[in-house]
Amino acid sequence: MTFDRQQRDRLAWIADGLIPGTDEMPAPSSIDIGGRQLDVVLGSRPDLAEDLRRALEVPDSGDAVAWLDLLDGKARDALVTVVIAGYYLHRDVQRRLGYPGQIGDVVKVDSYPVYAHEGQLERVLDRGPIYRPTPLP
């Protein structure tokens, strides 16, 4: 699913209203939130595209934050996810936050992490497995 220039520009305008730029952090439109960053997010989460398209079709009220209240839950969730993910996946934003990205940690087979020795996992082990089943589409 592709998004035209008007939809991408609208997404950038909304994103700027949700995450205003500051002296320390860039505005979403300045990091191409409606262009490359949208493509990056949808490359990983193509399931968001249809709900995002519906969100972008709702006429805005002039205020991006108030406009979110006009959206249904799925459209709002898709839009917010795309904006936040696109913003925080950008290298410049990560650099400014001091986040180096996911880095590997060496695990030695013959040693246990400190928290295992301190007994921090005991209550989890005593509790036993719990989980929430993944809903099927």
Short mmCIF file of N, CA, C and O in Angstrom, two decimals:
data_model
loop_
_atom_site.label_atom_id
_atom_site.label_comp_id
_atom_site.label_asym_id
_atom_site.label_seq_id
_atom_site.Cartn_x
_atom_site.Cartn_y
_atom_site.Cartn_z
N MET A 1 0.84 -1.17 0.00
CA MET A 1 0.00 0.00 0.00
C MET A 1 0.89 1.24 0.00
O MET A 1 1.80 1.35 0.80
N THR A 2 0.61 2.14 -0.91
CA THR A 2 1.43 3.34 -1.02
C THR A 2 0.63 4.56 -0.53
O THR A 2 -0.59 4.56 -0.54
N PHE A 3 1.37 5.57 -0.13
CA PHE A 3 0.78 6.82 0.33
C PHE A 3 1.25 7.93 -0.59
O PHE A 3 2.45 8.01 -0.91
N ASP A 4 0.33 8.79 -1.02
CA ASP A 4 0.70 9.87 -1.94
C ASP A 4 1.31 11.03 -1.15
O ASP A 4 1.35 11.04 0.08
N ARG A 5 1.80 12.02 -1.87
CA ARG A 5 2.49 13.17 -1.26
C ARG A 5 1.58 13.90 -0.29
O ARG A 5 2.00 14.32 0.79
N GLN A 6 0.30 14.08 -0.64
CA GLN A 6 -0.62 14.79 0.24
C GLN A 6 -0.79 14.05 1.56
O GLN A 6 -0.79 14.67 2.63
N GLN A 7 -0.93 12.73 1.53
CA GLN A 7 -1.07 11.94 2.76
C GLN A 7 0.20 12.01 3.60
O GLN A 7 0.15 12.13 4.82
N ARG A 8 1.34 11.95 2.92
CA ARG A 8 2.62 12.01 3.64
C ARG A 8 2.83 13.38 4.28
O ARG A 8 3.30 13.47 5.41
N ASP A 9 2.46 14.44 3.58
CA ASP A 9 2.57 15.78 4.13
C ASP A 9 1.63 15.96 5.32
O ASP A 9 1.97 16.60 6.32
N ARG A 10 0.45 15.39 5.21
CA ARG A 10 -0.52 15.47 6.31
C ARG A 10 0.01 14.74 7.53
O ARG A 10 -0.12 15.22 8.66
N LEU A 11 0.60 13.56 7.31
CA LEU A 11 1.18 12.81 8.42
C LEU A 11 2.27 13.64 9.11
O LEU A 11 2.34 13.70 10.33
N ALA A 12 3.11 14.30 8.33
CA ALA A 12 4.18 15.14 8.90
C ALA A 12 3.60 16.29 9.71
O ALA A 12 4.09 16.60 10.80
N TRP A 13 2.53 16.93 9.21
CA TRP A 13 1.89 18.02 9.93
C TRP A 13 1.33 17.52 11.26
O TRP A 13 1.51 18.16 12.31
N ILE A 14 0.66 16.38 11.24
CA ILE A 14 0.09 15.80 12.47
C ILE A 14 1.20 15.44 13.44
O ILE A 14 1.12 15.73 14.64
N ALA A 15 2.25 14.81 12.94
CA ALA A 15 3.37 14.40 13.79
C ALA A 15 4.01 15.61 14.46
O ALA A 15 4.36 15.55 15.65
N ASP A 16 4.15 16.71 13.74
CA ASP A 16 4.72 17.93 14.33
C ASP A 16 3.83 18.47 15.45
O ASP A 16 4.32 19.04 16.42
N GLY A 17 2.52 18.27 15.34
CA GLY A 17 1.61 18.69 16.39
C GLY A 17 1.68 17.79 17.61
O GLY A 17 1.47 18.24 18.74
N LEU A 18 1.99 16.52 17.38
CA LEU A 18 2.06 15.56 18.49
C LEU A 18 3.41 15.59 19.19
O LEU A 18 3.51 15.38 20.40
N ILE A 19 4.48 15.81 18.41
CA ILE A 19 5.84 15.86 18.97
C ILE A 19 6.50 17.14 18.46
O ILE A 19 7.21 17.13 17.46
N PRO A 20 6.24 18.26 19.12
CA PRO A 20 6.82 19.52 18.65
C PRO A 20 8.35 19.49 18.77
O PRO A 20 8.90 18.94 19.72
N GLY A 21 9.00 20.06 17.81
CA GLY A 21 10.46 20.17 17.86
C GLY A 21 10.88 21.16 18.94
O GLY A 21 10.12 22.07 19.30
N THR A 22 12.06 20.96 19.48
CA THR A 22 12.62 21.86 20.49
C THR A 22 14.04 22.20 20.09
O THR A 22 14.53 21.73 19.06
N ASP A 23 14.73 22.96 20.93
CA ASP A 23 16.14 23.26 20.65
C ASP A 23 16.98 21.98 20.70
O ASP A 23 17.98 21.87 20.01
N GLU A 24 16.57 21.04 21.55
CA GLU A 24 17.34 19.80 21.72
C GLU A 24 16.91 18.69 20.78
O GLU A 24 17.72 17.84 20.42
N MET A 25 15.64 18.66 20.41
CA MET A 25 15.11 17.55 19.61
C MET A 25 14.46 18.08 18.33
O MET A 25 13.78 19.10 18.35
N PRO A 26 14.64 17.35 17.22
CA PRO A 26 14.07 17.80 15.95
C PRO A 26 12.57 17.58 15.86
O PRO A 26 12.02 16.70 16.53
N ALA A 27 11.92 18.38 15.05
CA ALA A 27 10.51 18.16 14.75
C ALA A 27 10.42 16.93 13.83
O ALA A 27 11.32 16.69 13.03
N PRO A 28 9.35 16.16 13.92
CA PRO A 28 9.22 14.99 13.06
C PRO A 28 9.33 15.30 11.57
O PRO A 28 9.93 14.54 10.82
N SER A 29 8.78 16.42 11.14
CA SER A 29 8.85 16.75 9.71
C SER A 29 10.28 16.97 9.25
O SER A 29 10.61 16.70 8.08
N SER A 30 11.16 17.39 10.15
CA SER A 30 12.55 17.63 9.75
C SER A 30 13.36 16.35 9.60
O SER A 30 14.46 16.37 9.06
N ILE A 31 12.81 15.23 10.07
CA ILE A 31 13.51 13.94 9.90
C ILE A 31 12.77 13.06 8.91
O ILE A 31 12.94 11.85 8.89
N ASP A 32 11.91 13.67 8.09
CA ASP A 32 11.21 12.97 7.02
C ASP A 32 10.25 11.90 7.54
O ASP A 32 10.20 10.79 7.03
N ILE A 33 9.46 12.26 8.56
CA ILE A 33 8.52 11.32 9.17
C ILE A 33 7.48 10.83 8.17
O ILE A 33 7.04 9.68 8.24
N GLY A 34 7.11 11.67 7.23
CA GLY A 34 6.10 11.27 6.25
C GLY A 34 6.70 10.60 5.03
O GLY A 34 5.97 10.11 4.16
N GLY A 35 8.02 10.54 4.94
CA GLY A 35 8.70 9.93 3.80
C GLY A 35 9.39 8.65 4.17
O GLY A 35 8.77 7.61 4.38
N ARG A 36 10.70 8.74 4.29
CA ARG A 36 11.52 7.55 4.57
C ARG A 36 11.11 6.86 5.87
O ARG A 36 11.01 5.64 5.93
N GLN A 37 10.82 7.64 6.92
CA GLN A 37 10.49 7.04 8.21
C GLN A 37 9.16 6.28 8.14
O GLN A 37 9.01 5.22 8.74
N LEU A 38 8.20 6.80 7.40
CA LEU A 38 6.94 6.08 7.20
C LEU A 38 7.21 4.76 6.50
O LEU A 38 6.68 3.72 6.90
N ASP A 39 8.05 4.78 5.49
CA ASP A 39 8.37 3.55 4.76
C ASP A 39 9.09 2.54 5.64
O ASP A 39 8.84 1.33 5.55
N VAL A 40 9.97 3.01 6.52
CA VAL A 40 10.68 2.12 7.44
C VAL A 40 9.69 1.43 8.38
O VAL A 40 9.73 0.22 8.58
N VAL A 41 8.79 2.22 8.96
CA VAL A 41 7.82 1.65 9.91
C VAL A 41 6.90 0.66 9.20
O VAL A 41 6.68 -0.46 9.68
N LEU A 42 6.36 1.06 8.06
CA LEU A 42 5.43 0.16 7.36
C LEU A 42 6.14 -1.05 6.78
O LEU A 42 5.50 -2.08 6.55
N GLY A 43 7.45 -0.95 6.58
CA GLY A 43 8.21 -2.12 6.15
C GLY A 43 8.21 -3.20 7.22
O GLY A 43 8.23 -4.40 6.92
N SER A 44 8.19 -2.76 8.48
CA SER A 44 8.14 -3.70 9.60
C SER A 44 6.72 -4.01 10.03
O SER A 44 6.44 -5.09 10.54
N ARG A 45 5.83 -3.05 9.86
CA ARG A 45 4.45 -3.21 10.32
C ARG A 45 3.45 -2.86 9.21
O ARG A 45 2.71 -1.88 9.30
N PRO A 46 3.42 -3.65 8.13
CA PRO A 46 2.48 -3.33 7.05
C PRO A 46 1.02 -3.42 7.48
O PRO A 46 0.14 -2.84 6.83
N ASP A 47 0.74 -4.09 8.58
CA ASP A 47 -0.62 -4.20 9.10
C ASP A 47 -1.19 -2.84 9.54
O ASP A 47 -2.40 -2.70 9.69
N LEU A 48 -0.35 -1.84 9.73
CA LEU A 48 -0.81 -0.52 10.16
C LEU A 48 -1.29 0.35 9.00
O LEU A 48 -1.96 1.36 9.22
N ALA A 49 -0.97 -0.02 7.78
CA ALA A 49 -1.21 0.85 6.62
C ALA A 49 -2.68 1.21 6.42
O ALA A 49 -3.01 2.39 6.23
N GLU A 50 -3.55 0.24 6.45
CA GLU A 50 -4.97 0.52 6.18
C GLU A 50 -5.59 1.41 7.25
O GLU A 50 -6.31 2.35 6.94
N ASP A 51 -5.30 1.13 8.51
CA ASP A 51 -5.84 1.97 9.59
C ASP A 51 -5.22 3.37 9.55
O ASP A 51 -5.90 4.36 9.85
N LEU A 52 -3.94 3.47 9.19
CA LEU A 52 -3.31 4.78 9.04
C LEU A 52 -3.98 5.56 7.92
O LEU A 52 -4.26 6.75 8.07
N ARG A 53 -4.25 4.89 6.82
CA ARG A 53 -4.91 5.57 5.69
C ARG A 53 -6.28 6.12 6.13
O ARG A 53 -6.63 7.26 5.84
N ARG A 54 -7.04 5.33 6.88
CA ARG A 54 -8.34 5.79 7.38
C ARG A 54 -8.17 7.00 8.30
O ARG A 54 -8.95 7.95 8.24
N ALA A 55 -7.14 6.97 9.14
CA ALA A 55 -6.88 8.10 10.05
C ALA A 55 -6.61 9.37 9.25
O ALA A 55 -7.12 10.44 9.58
N LEU A 56 -5.82 9.25 8.22
CA LEU A 56 -5.43 10.43 7.44
C LEU A 56 -6.59 10.98 6.60
O LEU A 56 -6.52 12.11 6.13
N GLU A 57 -7.66 10.21 6.43
CA GLU A 57 -8.82 10.68 5.67
C GLU A 57 -9.79 11.50 6.52
O GLU A 57 -10.64 12.19 5.98
N VAL A 58 -9.67 11.43 7.85
CA VAL A 58 -10.57 12.18 8.73
C VAL A 58 -10.17 13.66 8.70
O VAL A 58 -9.00 13.98 8.93
N PRO A 59 -11.13 14.55 8.39
CA PRO A 59 -10.80 15.98 8.35
C PRO A 59 -10.26 16.45 9.70
O PRO A 59 -10.77 16.07 10.75
N ASP A 60 -9.21 17.28 9.65
CA ASP A 60 -8.61 17.72 10.90
C ASP A 60 -9.34 18.94 11.46
O ASP A 60 -10.09 19.59 10.77
N SER A 61 -9.09 19.19 12.73
CA SER A 61 -9.73 20.31 13.42
C SER A 61 -8.79 21.49 13.59
O SER A 61 -9.12 22.46 14.25
N GLY A 62 -7.59 21.41 13.01
CA GLY A 62 -6.60 22.47 13.16
C GLY A 62 -5.66 22.23 14.32
O GLY A 62 -4.65 22.90 14.44
N ASP A 63 -5.99 21.28 15.18
CA ASP A 63 -5.17 20.94 16.34
C ASP A 63 -4.95 19.43 16.32
O ASP A 63 -5.88 18.66 16.47
N ALA A 64 -3.70 19.02 16.12
CA ALA A 64 -3.40 17.60 15.95
C ALA A 64 -3.78 16.77 17.17
O ALA A 64 -4.28 15.65 17.04
N VAL A 65 -3.58 17.30 18.36
CA VAL A 65 -3.89 16.55 19.58
C VAL A 65 -5.40 16.37 19.72
O VAL A 65 -5.89 15.27 19.99
N ALA A 66 -6.16 17.43 19.52
CA ALA A 66 -7.62 17.34 19.60
C ALA A 66 -8.17 16.46 18.48
O ALA A 66 -9.15 15.74 18.67
N TRP A 67 -7.53 16.47 17.34
CA TRP A 67 -7.96 15.67 16.19
C TRP A 67 -7.91 14.18 16.50
O TRP A 67 -8.73 13.41 16.00
N LEU A 68 -6.99 13.77 17.35
CA LEU A 68 -6.90 12.34 17.72
C LEU A 68 -8.21 11.83 18.29
O LEU A 68 -8.56 10.67 18.11
N ASP A 69 -8.95 12.69 19.00
CA ASP A 69 -10.22 12.28 19.59
C ASP A 69 -11.29 11.99 18.54
O ASP A 69 -12.30 11.35 18.84
N LEU A 70 -11.08 12.44 17.32
CA LEU A 70 -12.04 12.19 16.25
C LEU A 70 -11.86 10.80 15.63
O LEU A 70 -12.73 10.35 14.89
N LEU A 71 -10.75 10.15 15.93
CA LEU A 71 -10.43 8.87 15.31
C LEU A 71 -10.96 7.70 16.12
O LEU A 71 -11.03 7.77 17.35
N ASP A 72 -11.29 6.62 15.42
CA ASP A 72 -11.64 5.40 16.15
C ASP A 72 -10.36 4.78 16.69
O ASP A 72 -9.26 5.17 16.31
N GLY A 73 -10.49 3.84 17.59
CA GLY A 73 -9.35 3.27 18.30
C GLY A 73 -8.26 2.71 17.40
O GLY A 73 -7.08 2.98 17.60
N LYS A 74 -8.63 1.94 16.38
CA LYS A 74 -7.63 1.32 15.52
C LYS A 74 -6.89 2.35 14.68
O LYS A 74 -5.68 2.27 14.48
N ALA A 75 -7.62 3.34 14.18
CA ALA A 75 -6.99 4.38 13.38
C ALA A 75 -6.04 5.21 14.24
O ALA A 75 -4.92 5.53 13.84
N ARG A 76 -6.49 5.57 15.45
CA ARG A 76 -5.65 6.35 16.36
C ARG A 76 -4.40 5.55 16.75
O ARG A 76 -3.29 6.08 16.74
N ASP A 77 -4.57 4.28 17.07
CA ASP A 77 -3.42 3.46 17.46
C ASP A 77 -2.42 3.35 16.32
O ASP A 77 -1.21 3.42 16.54
N ALA A 78 -2.91 3.17 15.10
CA ALA A 78 -2.01 3.05 13.94
C ALA A 78 -1.24 4.36 13.74
O ALA A 78 -0.02 4.35 13.54
N LEU A 79 -1.95 5.48 13.80
CA LEU A 79 -1.30 6.77 13.58
C LEU A 79 -0.24 7.03 14.65
O LEU A 79 0.89 7.39 14.34
N VAL A 80 -0.60 6.84 15.91
CA VAL A 80 0.34 7.11 17.01
C VAL A 80 1.54 6.16 16.93
O VAL A 80 2.68 6.58 17.12
N THR A 81 1.30 4.91 16.60
CA THR A 81 2.40 3.95 16.48
C THR A 81 3.35 4.36 15.37
O THR A 81 4.58 4.33 15.54
N VAL A 82 2.82 4.74 14.23
CA VAL A 82 3.66 5.15 13.09
C VAL A 82 4.48 6.38 13.45
O VAL A 82 5.68 6.45 13.16
N VAL A 83 3.86 7.36 14.09
CA VAL A 83 4.57 8.60 14.44
C VAL A 83 5.67 8.32 15.46
O VAL A 83 6.83 8.71 15.28
N ILE A 84 5.33 7.61 16.53
CA ILE A 84 6.32 7.36 17.58
C ILE A 84 7.45 6.47 17.07
O ILE A 84 8.63 6.75 17.29
N ALA A 85 7.09 5.39 16.37
CA ALA A 85 8.12 4.47 15.87
C ALA A 85 9.01 5.17 14.85
O ALA A 85 10.24 5.05 14.90
N GLY A 86 8.41 5.90 13.92
CA GLY A 86 9.20 6.60 12.92
C GLY A 86 10.14 7.61 13.53
O GLY A 86 11.28 7.77 13.10
N TYR A 87 9.68 8.29 14.57
CA TYR A 87 10.50 9.30 15.23
C TYR A 87 11.68 8.66 15.95
O TYR A 87 12.83 9.03 15.75
N TYR A 88 11.39 7.69 16.79
CA TYR A 88 12.45 7.11 17.62
C TYR A 88 13.35 6.12 16.88
O TYR A 88 14.40 5.76 17.39
N LEU A 89 12.98 5.73 15.69
CA LEU A 89 13.86 4.88 14.88
C LEU A 89 14.88 5.70 14.10
O LEU A 89 15.83 5.15 13.55
N HIS A 90 14.70 7.00 14.03
CA HIS A 90 15.61 7.85 13.27
C HIS A 90 16.95 7.98 14.01
O HIS A 90 16.99 8.23 15.22
N ARG A 91 18.03 7.83 13.30
CA ARG A 91 19.38 7.85 13.91
C ARG A 91 19.69 9.16 14.63
O ARG A 91 20.33 9.15 15.68
N ASP A 92 19.26 10.28 14.08
CA ASP A 92 19.55 11.57 14.72
C ASP A 92 18.83 11.67 16.07
O ASP A 92 19.40 12.14 17.05
N VAL A 93 17.59 11.22 16.14
CA VAL A 93 16.85 11.23 17.40
C VAL A 93 17.54 10.30 18.40
O VAL A 93 17.75 10.67 19.56
N GLN A 94 17.91 9.12 17.97
CA GLN A 94 18.60 8.18 18.85
C GLN A 94 19.91 8.77 19.36
O GLN A 94 20.24 8.67 20.54
N ARG A 95 20.66 9.43 18.48
CA ARG A 95 21.93 10.04 18.87
C ARG A 95 21.71 11.13 19.90
O ARG A 95 22.40 11.19 20.92
N ARG A 96 20.72 11.97 19.69
CA ARG A 96 20.45 13.06 20.62
C ARG A 96 19.99 12.55 21.99
O ARG A 96 20.20 13.20 23.00
N LEU A 97 19.35 11.40 22.00
CA LEU A 97 18.90 10.80 23.27
C LEU A 97 20.01 10.01 23.96
O LEU A 97 19.85 9.59 25.09
N GLY A 98 21.11 9.79 23.23
CA GLY A 98 22.19 9.00 23.79
C GLY A 98 21.90 7.51 23.75
O GLY A 98 22.46 6.74 24.52
N TYR A 99 21.03 7.11 22.84
CA TYR A 99 20.67 5.70 22.70
C TYR A 99 21.49 5.10 21.57
O TYR A 99 21.35 5.50 20.42
N PRO A 100 22.37 4.15 21.87
CA PRO A 100 23.23 3.60 20.83
C PRO A 100 22.55 2.56 19.95
O PRO A 100 23.15 2.03 19.03
N GLY A 101 21.30 2.25 20.22
CA GLY A 101 20.62 1.19 19.51
C GLY A 101 20.81 -0.12 20.25
O GLY A 101 21.46 -0.16 21.30
N GLN A 102 20.24 -1.14 19.73
CA GLN A 102 20.39 -2.43 20.39
C GLN A 102 21.81 -2.93 20.17
O GLN A 102 22.30 -2.97 19.05
N ILE A 103 22.44 -3.28 21.27
CA ILE A 103 23.81 -3.78 21.19
C ILE A 103 23.87 -5.16 21.82
O ILE A 103 23.12 -5.47 22.75
N GLY A 104 24.74 -5.96 21.30
CA GLY A 104 24.90 -7.30 21.81
C GLY A 104 25.61 -7.30 23.15
O GLY A 104 26.43 -6.45 23.44
N ASP A 105 25.29 -8.26 23.97
CA ASP A 105 25.91 -8.41 25.27
C ASP A 105 26.51 -9.81 25.32
O ASP A 105 25.83 -10.78 25.02
N VAL A 106 27.75 -9.90 25.68
CA VAL A 106 28.44 -11.18 25.74
C VAL A 106 27.91 -11.99 26.92
O VAL A 106 27.86 -11.50 28.05
N VAL A 107 27.49 -13.20 26.66
CA VAL A 107 27.02 -14.10 27.71
C VAL A 107 27.98 -15.28 27.74
O VAL A 107 28.19 -15.96 26.73
N LYS A 108 28.55 -15.50 28.89
CA LYS A 108 29.48 -16.61 29.04
C LYS A 108 28.72 -17.83 29.54
O LYS A 108 27.94 -17.74 30.49
N VAL A 109 28.96 -18.94 28.94
CA VAL A 109 28.25 -20.16 29.27
C VAL A 109 28.53 -20.61 30.70
O VAL A 109 27.66 -21.14 31.38
N ASP A 110 29.70 -20.35 31.18
CA ASP A 110 30.09 -20.84 32.50
C ASP A 110 29.81 -19.85 33.65
O ASP A 110 30.26 -20.06 34.77
N SER A 111 29.07 -18.79 33.39
CA SER A 111 28.78 -17.85 34.46
C SER A 111 27.30 -17.44 34.42
O SER A 111 26.65 -17.54 33.38
N TYR A 112 26.79 -17.01 35.54
CA TYR A 112 25.42 -16.53 35.65
C TYR A 112 25.44 -15.03 35.85
O TYR A 112 26.36 -14.49 36.46
N PRO A 113 24.40 -14.34 35.38
CA PRO A 113 24.33 -12.90 35.63
C PRO A 113 24.21 -12.62 37.12
O PRO A 113 23.73 -13.46 37.89
N VAL A 114 24.61 -11.43 37.53
CA VAL A 114 24.59 -11.04 38.93
C VAL A 114 23.20 -11.21 39.53
O VAL A 114 23.04 -11.71 40.64
N TYR A 115 22.15 -10.82 38.78
CA TYR A 115 20.81 -10.90 39.35
C TYR A 115 20.39 -12.33 39.66
O TYR A 115 19.56 -12.57 40.53
N ALA A 116 20.97 -13.32 39.00
CA ALA A 116 20.65 -14.72 39.32
C ALA A 116 21.24 -15.10 40.67
O ALA A 116 20.62 -15.85 41.44
N HIS A 117 22.41 -14.58 40.99
CA HIS A 117 23.05 -14.87 42.27
C HIS A 117 22.36 -14.14 43.42
O HIS A 117 22.40 -14.58 44.56
N GLU A 118 21.73 -13.00 43.11
CA GLU A 118 21.11 -12.19 44.17
C GLU A 118 19.70 -12.65 44.52
O GLU A 118 19.07 -12.09 45.39
N GLY A 119 19.18 -13.66 43.83
CA GLY A 119 17.86 -14.18 44.14
C GLY A 119 16.71 -13.38 43.57
O GLY A 119 15.56 -13.57 43.97
N GLN A 120 16.98 -12.50 42.61
CA GLN A 120 15.92 -11.66 42.06
C GLN A 120 14.95 -12.44 41.16
O GLN A 120 13.86 -11.96 40.88
N LEU A 121 15.34 -13.62 40.73
CA LEU A 121 14.46 -14.41 39.88
C LEU A 121 13.63 -15.43 40.67
O LEU A 121 12.75 -16.07 40.11
N GLU A 122 13.90 -15.57 41.95
CA GLU A 122 13.23 -16.59 42.75
C GLU A 122 11.71 -16.45 42.74
O GLU A 122 11.00 -17.43 42.58
N ARG A 123 11.22 -15.24 42.92
CA ARG A 123 9.76 -15.08 42.97
C ARG A 123 9.12 -15.39 41.62
O ARG A 123 8.01 -15.88 41.55
N VAL A 124 9.83 -15.13 40.54
CA VAL A 124 9.31 -15.46 39.21
C VAL A 124 9.27 -16.97 39.03
O VAL A 124 8.29 -17.54 38.55
N LEU A 125 10.34 -17.64 39.43
CA LEU A 125 10.39 -19.10 39.32
C LEU A 125 9.35 -19.74 40.23
O LEU A 125 8.68 -20.71 39.85
N ASP A 126 9.17 -19.21 41.44
CA ASP A 126 8.19 -19.74 42.38
C ASP A 126 6.75 -19.56 41.86
O ASP A 126 5.90 -20.40 42.08
N ARG A 127 6.51 -18.44 41.20
CA ARG A 127 5.18 -18.14 40.67
C ARG A 127 4.79 -19.12 39.58
O ARG A 127 3.65 -19.50 39.44
N GLY A 128 5.73 -19.53 38.79
CA GLY A 128 5.45 -20.42 37.67
C GLY A 128 5.09 -19.63 36.42
O GLY A 128 4.97 -18.41 36.45
N PRO A 129 4.91 -20.33 35.29
CA PRO A 129 4.65 -19.63 34.03
C PRO A 129 3.24 -19.02 33.99
O PRO A 129 2.28 -19.64 34.43
N ILE A 130 3.18 -17.80 33.51
CA ILE A 130 1.91 -17.14 33.22
C ILE A 130 2.07 -16.43 31.88
O ILE A 130 3.16 -16.03 31.50
N TYR A 131 1.01 -16.31 31.17
CA TYR A 131 1.08 -15.65 29.87
C TYR A 131 -0.33 -15.29 29.45
O TYR A 131 -1.32 -15.79 30.00
N ARG A 132 -0.41 -14.46 28.47
CA ARG A 132 -1.68 -14.12 27.83
C ARG A 132 -1.63 -14.70 26.44
O ARG A 132 -0.70 -14.40 25.68
N PRO A 133 -2.62 -15.48 26.06
CA PRO A 133 -2.59 -16.04 24.71
C PRO A 133 -2.63 -14.93 23.66
O PRO A 133 -3.30 -13.91 23.84
N THR A 134 -1.92 -15.12 22.58
CA THR A 134 -1.92 -14.17 21.48
C THR A 134 -3.23 -14.31 20.72
O THR A 134 -3.59 -15.43 20.32
N PRO A 135 -3.98 -13.21 20.54
CA PRO A 135 -5.24 -13.33 19.79
C PRO A 135 -4.96 -13.67 18.33
O PRO A 135 -4.02 -13.17 17.73
N LEU A 136 -5.78 -14.52 17.80
CA LEU A 136 -5.65 -14.91 16.39
C LEU A 136 -6.37 -13.89 15.52
O LEU A 136 -7.40 -13.36 15.91
N PRO A 137 -5.81 -13.63 14.33
CA PRO A 137 -6.46 -12.64 13.45
C PRO A 137 -7.80 -13.12 12.93
O PRO A 137 -8.15 -14.20 12.87
#
